[in-house]
Amino acid sequence: MDSRAWAHAGAAERGRAQRRTPGRRTRKDWSCSLIVASLVGAFGSSFLYGYNLSVVNAPAQYIKSFYNESWERRQGHTIDPDTLTLLWSVTVSIFAIGGLVGTLMVKLIGKVLGRKYTLLVNNGFAISAALLMACSLQAGAFEMLIVGRFIMGVDGGIALSALPMYLNEISPKEIRGSLGQVTAIFICIGVFAGQVMGLPELLGKESTWPYLFGMIAVPAFVQLVSLPFLPESPRYLLFEKHDQAGAEKAFQTFLGKEDVSREVEEVLMESRVQRNVQLVSVLELLRSPLVRWQVFTVVVTMACYQLCGLNAIWFYTNSIFEKAGISPEKIPYITLSTGGIETLAAIFSKSLDTYCFLVFAAICLTGAVYFYFVLPETKNRTQAEISQAFAKRKKACPPENTDSTASDTKVTRKPEPDPASTLDNYVKNGVV
């Protein structure tokens, strides 16, 4: 499950906990070790995931030029445009493929190494990926960039599975939902940071774009040197290692109190319950009629979330704005608004508890209504005809027939303009 969706679920749990035990949450629940674990874990994990979503956007034109130069040096001729598009698509999408591989690996790694050491080992993927991608230009090998993106995807898949488990298992149930928000917020901050670092004034230049990928090593190094000083998940110590003394010590560190007998008993009770639960395989789960609608609901929800195009926006923001007619020098700064808005939404939503989904539903409904009434049909229509449809909505008076010399003369003062020049005039006059 994507960590942002996990954070929404955590917020719902937090709301229920508040209603069950009003006024119970105190500042004592947030111990220093708990805060450090959440911040360090999120900075070295979910922050990097968000950063890698947006970091490829700003240097896209420089990376494509690098691919073309490398190809010409090896083959003796420039790269075919279709081949260049394929290579760029692979560079962008292989991050998601690596994420799938990492997600499939995390169960085995987490059971053997534990939550904390899984996150520590995962930093090795991030640092090696950063070195590969940062050195690709100097080595003249674009394959290093592609492989680095894949390895970074593996890092993201492991991190977004292991980090929520770790934070969930070390936090008191009264603030578990609030702590879960840290993961989602740091993803948004990572996206925004990638956009900021990609500005031309910083690292978004032809000579410095490899350092955008080299920066990945910084959060990974911070987590690598900080996390060893924090305890392992107490639930992992009890469930997998049967180390009650170690679990009690971990609870004492994270909860900031000596008497943790209630928490230990809750975990032991949970363990006894789980022993009586029959685990089924994925195939058995899909075949079971008892949970068919639950599975179907989860699949539809996650499919809508993942296929809504959100991640594609981070990968192709500059291209989208360029096609929309925004001047290239303004695009990096307009791109910042997308990351900033998502960060604010992540911070202020989950205060809405489960009602945050009503906000999302209202936004989607408003967008659907707007597109239904405003957006003209574009199928089998030229750019000029589409512009005419928008112009009519603004009560402008564009020419109805672009082949009419008299009509074109009245509007553009030029005889027999082609559709492209007509469209240019609309742009100049603020019609489009």
XYZ file of C-alpha atoms in Angstrom:
432
model
C 0.000 0.000 0.000
C 1.226 3.486 -0.797
C 2.334 5.329 2.368
C 0.009 8.271 1.713
C -2.963 5.925 1.696
C -1.571 4.297 4.840
C -1.377 7.700 6.496
C -5.030 8.390 5.685
C -5.987 5.119 7.332
C -3.856 6.038 10.313
C -5.659 9.325 10.624
C -8.981 7.505 10.808
C -7.606 5.293 13.571
C -6.350 8.350 15.398
C -9.794 9.944 15.260
C -11.426 6.841 16.701
C -8.842 6.715 19.468
C -9.520 10.315 20.365
C -13.251 9.678 20.562
C -12.763 6.592 22.731
C -10.347 8.237 25.154
C -10.959 11.979 25.130
C -8.213 14.027 26.676
C -5.995 11.024 27.205
C -3.302 12.063 24.759
C -0.649 14.149 26.427
C 2.669 15.563 25.408
C 4.326 12.737 27.349
C 3.286 10.346 24.576
C 5.794 12.051 22.298
C 9.119 10.980 23.782
C 12.385 12.276 22.360
C 13.331 8.851 21.020
C 9.951 8.507 19.320
C 10.287 11.886 17.616
C 13.849 11.161 16.485
C 12.863 7.731 15.149
C 9.953 9.137 13.154
C 11.909 12.070 11.717
C 15.084 10.143 10.906
C 13.136 7.209 9.506
C 10.947 9.423 7.317
C 13.855 11.599 6.148
C 15.906 8.612 4.985
C 12.952 6.707 3.520
C 9.722 8.454 2.504
C 11.535 11.744 1.807
C 13.778 9.955 -0.696
C 10.758 8.368 -2.358
C 9.141 11.754 -2.897
C 12.423 13.313 -3.999
C 12.908 10.658 -6.679
C 9.397 11.199 -7.990
C 10.146 14.784 -8.977
C 13.923 14.977 -9.409
C 13.943 13.654 -13.004
C 11.573 16.357 -14.180
C 13.791 19.461 -14.166
C 16.904 18.023 -15.915
C 14.905 16.070 -18.521
C 16.252 18.029 -21.514
C 19.839 17.748 -20.279
C 19.509 14.007 -19.678
C 18.111 13.514 -23.192
C 21.046 15.501 -24.610
C 23.400 13.286 -22.623
C 21.735 10.195 -24.090
C 22.075 11.619 -27.596
C 25.750 12.488 -27.135
C 26.558 9.069 -25.686
C 24.745 7.329 -28.535
C 26.486 9.437 -31.191
C 29.881 8.783 -29.664
C 29.321 5.033 -29.727
C 27.329 4.572 -32.943
C 28.668 7.440 -35.028
C 25.239 8.992 -35.622
C 22.574 10.762 -33.614
C 19.946 8.748 -31.826
C 16.594 8.142 -33.476
C 13.810 10.199 -31.826
C 11.746 7.078 -31.147
C 14.709 5.374 -29.507
C 15.373 8.460 -27.394
C 11.748 8.502 -26.278
C 11.992 4.818 -25.389
C 15.156 5.328 -23.342
C 13.634 8.259 -21.499
C 10.439 6.315 -20.792
C 12.500 3.435 -19.411
C 14.473 5.854 -17.225
C 11.272 7.230 -15.725
C 9.232 4.035 -15.393
C 11.962 1.699 -14.182
C 11.728 3.422 -10.799
C 8.248 1.912 -10.368
C 9.459 -1.522 -11.506
C 12.201 -1.376 -8.886
C 9.570 -0.426 -6.329
C 7.612 -3.589 -7.117
C 10.755 -5.691 -6.676
C 11.520 -3.985 -3.364
C 7.995 -4.548 -2.085
C 8.237 -8.272 -2.851
C 11.609 -8.474 -1.050
C 10.658 -6.665 2.138
C 8.680 -9.462 3.799
C 11.613 -11.865 3.838
C 14.191 -9.198 4.710
C 12.017 -7.737 7.456
C 11.458 -11.108 9.075
C 15.154 -11.986 9.103
C 16.699 -8.600 9.918
C 13.890 -6.813 11.721
C 12.335 -3.440 10.948
C 15.245 -1.238 12.016
C 17.996 -3.225 10.328
C 15.924 -3.510 7.158
C 15.902 0.292 6.996
C 19.630 0.394 7.713
C 20.509 -2.127 4.998
C 18.198 -0.293 2.621
C 20.465 2.753 2.837
C 23.040 0.737 0.931
C 20.688 0.680 -2.064
C 20.188 4.445 -1.872
C 23.885 5.301 -1.586
C 24.924 2.940 -4.398
C 22.157 4.336 -6.622
C 23.259 7.897 -5.872
C 26.860 7.107 -6.842
C 25.818 5.413 -10.075
C 23.560 8.238 -11.210
C 25.897 11.047 -10.117
C 28.845 9.535 -12.001
C 26.947 8.587 -15.163
C 27.715 11.829 -17.019
C 31.419 11.745 -16.232
C 31.624 8.074 -17.211
C 29.646 8.705 -20.392
C 27.349 5.733 -19.660
C 23.633 6.444 -19.610
C 23.073 2.830 -18.504
C 24.403 3.847 -15.070
C 21.554 6.340 -14.728
C 18.937 3.752 -15.689
C 20.352 1.103 -13.343
C 20.575 3.694 -10.576
C 16.904 4.566 -11.037
C 15.993 0.879 -10.765
C 18.015 0.452 -7.569
C 16.415 3.587 -6.165
C 13.030 2.069 -6.914
C 13.998 -1.029 -4.921
C 14.965 1.288 -2.065
C 11.590 3.025 -2.247
C 9.644 -0.251 -2.294
C 11.461 -1.523 0.788
C 11.310 1.805 2.624
C 7.592 2.400 2.136
C 6.850 -1.075 3.464
C 9.328 -1.264 6.357
C 8.993 2.313 7.652
C 5.206 2.233 8.299
C 5.621 -1.098 10.106
C 8.412 0.305 12.261
C 6.572 3.505 13.161
C 3.334 1.613 13.795
C 5.023 -0.836 16.153
C 7.011 1.669 18.222
C 4.253 4.224 18.805
C 1.538 4.265 21.480
C -1.885 3.486 20.070
C -3.147 6.930 21.167
C -0.858 8.727 18.700
C -0.308 6.006 16.110
C -2.350 7.833 13.498
C -0.531 11.127 14.028
C 2.812 9.393 13.702
C 1.605 7.784 10.510
C 1.121 11.231 9.017
C 4.878 11.789 9.159
C 5.380 9.331 6.298
C 2.915 11.094 3.992
C 4.147 14.577 4.885
C 7.772 13.681 4.182
C 6.851 12.244 0.781
C 5.332 15.620 -0.108
C 8.334 17.466 1.311
C 10.603 15.218 -0.764
C 8.656 16.036 -3.935
C 8.891 19.743 -3.143
C 12.609 19.489 -2.340
C 13.273 17.798 -5.678
C 11.498 20.655 -7.450
C 13.427 23.302 -5.491
C 16.820 21.677 -6.092
C 15.987 21.474 -9.793
C 15.703 25.248 -10.155
C 18.216 26.807 -12.577
C 19.707 28.848 -9.730
C 20.595 25.651 -7.853
C 21.326 22.311 -9.558
C 18.969 22.424 -12.540
C 21.720 23.307 -15.021
C 23.472 21.301 -17.706
C 26.745 21.214 -15.794
C 25.285 20.323 -12.389
C 22.304 18.007 -13.008
C 24.208 14.856 -11.900
C 24.484 16.383 -8.420
C 20.683 16.325 -8.210
C 20.977 12.545 -8.033
C 24.078 12.656 -5.849
C 22.054 14.488 -3.196
C 20.154 11.233 -2.614
C 23.081 9.987 -0.524
C 22.625 12.726 2.108
C 19.320 11.567 3.695
C 20.459 7.943 3.425
C 23.705 8.759 5.251
C 21.824 10.665 7.974
C 19.605 7.655 8.597
C 22.569 5.283 8.437
C 24.427 7.048 11.266
C 21.366 7.859 13.411
C 19.145 4.797 13.397
C 21.672 2.431 15.095
C 21.249 4.405 18.326
C 17.531 3.632 18.451
C 15.977 0.328 19.603
C 14.412 -2.301 17.390
C 10.643 -2.594 17.193
C 9.414 -4.065 20.511
C 6.710 -6.057 18.735
C 9.289 -7.613 16.444
C 11.417 -8.523 19.459
C 8.447 -10.251 21.083
C 6.889 -11.868 18.014
C 9.965 -13.009 16.111
C 12.812 -13.074 18.639
C 10.819 -13.884 21.790
C 12.999 -11.387 23.629
C 10.726 -9.992 26.332
C 13.508 -8.167 28.169
C 14.613 -6.425 24.972
C 11.027 -5.556 24.124
C 10.453 -4.018 27.559
C 13.592 -1.924 27.200
C 12.531 -0.769 23.736
C 9.081 0.182 25.023
C 10.659 2.129 27.878
C 12.858 4.057 25.441
C 10.101 4.912 22.984
C 7.364 5.594 25.526
C 9.571 7.459 27.979
C 8.354 5.613 31.090
C 9.454 2.754 33.300
C 6.207 0.827 33.694
C 5.426 -0.743 30.339
C 3.712 -3.874 31.624
C 0.387 -2.902 30.011
C 1.980 -2.455 26.566
C 3.882 -5.745 26.850
C 0.736 -7.585 27.878
C -1.181 -6.128 24.947
C 1.458 -7.371 22.521
C 1.524 -10.818 24.140
C -2.257 -11.017 23.950
C -2.102 -10.014 20.287
C 0.473 -12.725 19.710
C -1.766 -15.369 21.299
C -4.676 -14.271 19.109
C -2.567 -14.426 15.954
C -1.532 -17.999 16.703
C -5.177 -19.022 16.347
C -5.597 -17.207 13.046
C -5.228 -19.283 9.907
C -3.121 -17.562 7.291
C -4.080 -17.997 3.647
C -2.174 -17.466 0.425
C -2.946 -14.694 -2.011
C -4.604 -17.164 -4.378
C -6.807 -18.511 -1.573
C -7.690 -14.971 -0.582
C -8.808 -14.147 -4.122
C -10.898 -17.315 -4.324
C -12.605 -16.952 -0.944
C -16.231 -15.771 -1.271
C -16.252 -14.578 2.355
C -13.959 -11.614 1.696
C -14.589 -11.119 -1.998
C -16.148 -7.672 -1.674
C -13.477 -6.529 0.791
C -10.725 -7.562 -1.615
C -12.539 -6.000 -4.540
C -12.958 -2.729 -2.634
C -9.269 -2.594 -1.711
C -8.217 -3.354 -5.299
C -10.514 -0.702 -6.772
C -9.427 1.906 -4.224
C -5.719 1.360 -4.784
C -6.132 1.064 -8.548
C -7.938 4.411 -8.670
C -5.245 5.967 -6.529
C -2.301 4.597 -8.496
C -3.828 5.053 -11.965
C -5.192 8.556 -11.425
C -2.041 10.032 -12.992
C -0.682 11.680 -9.846
C 2.828 10.235 -10.141
C 2.901 10.996 -13.874
C 2.462 14.662 -12.991
C 5.737 14.642 -11.043
C 7.590 12.874 -13.853
C 6.332 15.079 -16.700
C 5.377 18.396 -15.063
C 7.692 20.501 -17.203
C 6.538 18.827 -20.426
C 2.883 19.321 -19.499
C 3.368 23.027 -18.778
C 5.470 23.478 -21.919
C 2.743 21.954 -24.077
C 0.277 24.289 -22.377
C 2.196 27.264 -23.775
C 3.965 28.442 -20.617
C 7.367 30.001 -21.278
C 10.276 27.681 -20.361
C 11.899 30.172 -17.964
C 8.737 30.287 -15.834
C 8.019 26.564 -15.740
C 10.402 25.604 -12.863
C 8.770 28.153 -10.572
C 5.213 27.208 -11.521
C 6.147 23.574 -10.911
C 6.900 24.454 -7.288
C 3.222 25.220 -6.748
C 2.251 21.579 -7.354
C 4.604 20.287 -4.672
C 3.734 23.086 -2.271
C -0.008 22.495 -2.583
C 0.350 18.762 -1.961
C 2.518 19.404 1.093
C -0.066 21.769 2.586
C -2.850 19.299 1.802
C -0.972 16.489 3.564
C -0.432 18.635 6.653
C -3.943 20.063 7.023
C -5.964 17.004 5.957
C -5.534 13.888 8.343
C -7.002 17.302 11.264
C -10.123 16.366 9.252
C -9.814 12.682 10.218
C -11.894 10.475 7.928
C -13.796 13.496 6.593
C -10.758 14.395 4.479
C -12.124 12.012 1.838
C -15.199 14.234 1.497
C -12.881 17.063 0.470
C -11.266 14.864 -2.164
C -14.670 13.747 -3.430
C -15.854 17.353 -3.717
C -12.713 18.342 -5.639
C -13.074 15.419 -8.053
C -16.772 16.141 -8.571
C -16.090 19.822 -9.185
C -13.396 18.968 -11.702
C -15.681 16.513 -13.495
C -18.498 19.073 -13.741
C -16.086 21.744 -14.985
C -14.648 19.518 -17.705
C -18.109 18.355 -18.768
C -19.406 21.871 -19.383
C -16.205 23.726 -20.351
C -13.819 21.366 -22.121
C -14.744 20.996 -25.813
C -14.454 17.747 -27.695
C -11.005 17.501 -29.318
C -11.498 14.371 -31.415
C -11.016 14.987 -35.175
C -10.650 18.731 -34.615
C -7.707 20.967 -35.429
C -5.984 23.244 -32.921
C -7.667 26.233 -34.537
C -11.112 24.659 -34.208
C -10.481 23.846 -30.552
C -9.382 27.436 -29.993
C -12.545 28.666 -31.672
C -14.621 26.606 -29.248
C -12.873 28.219 -26.289
C -13.159 31.644 -27.899
C -16.942 31.257 -28.249
C -17.160 30.512 -24.543
C -15.349 33.798 -23.875
C -17.776 35.523 -26.278
C -14.894 36.436 -28.557
C -15.400 36.616 -32.316
C -12.904 34.312 -34.026
C -13.407 33.510 -37.707
C -15.902 30.722 -38.305
C -14.243 29.674 -41.569
C -10.466 29.825 -41.794
C -10.693 29.514 -45.582
C -12.658 32.761 -45.944
C -10.310 35.520 -47.053
C -12.718 38.288 -46.109
C -13.269 36.970 -42.619
C -9.559 36.389 -42.048
C -8.753 39.875 -43.277
C -11.082 41.426 -40.730
C -9.568 39.549 -37.842
C -5.870 39.127 -38.696
C -5.295 41.698 -41.445
C -3.407 38.989 -43.374
C -4.743 37.173 -46.433
C -5.324 33.431 -46.281
C -3.663 32.553 -42.970
C -3.066 28.918 -42.163
C -4.531 27.372 -38.997
C -1.201 27.691 -37.164
C -1.030 31.461 -37.711
C -4.677 31.767 -36.703
C -3.883 29.945 -33.489
C -0.905 32.242 -32.872
C -3.206 35.251 -33.132
C -5.552 33.726 -30.574
C -2.638 33.264 -28.203
C -1.487 36.855 -28.665
C -4.976 38.166 -28.069
C -5.441 36.074 -24.937
C -8.115 33.842 -26.472
C -6.508 30.474 -25.648
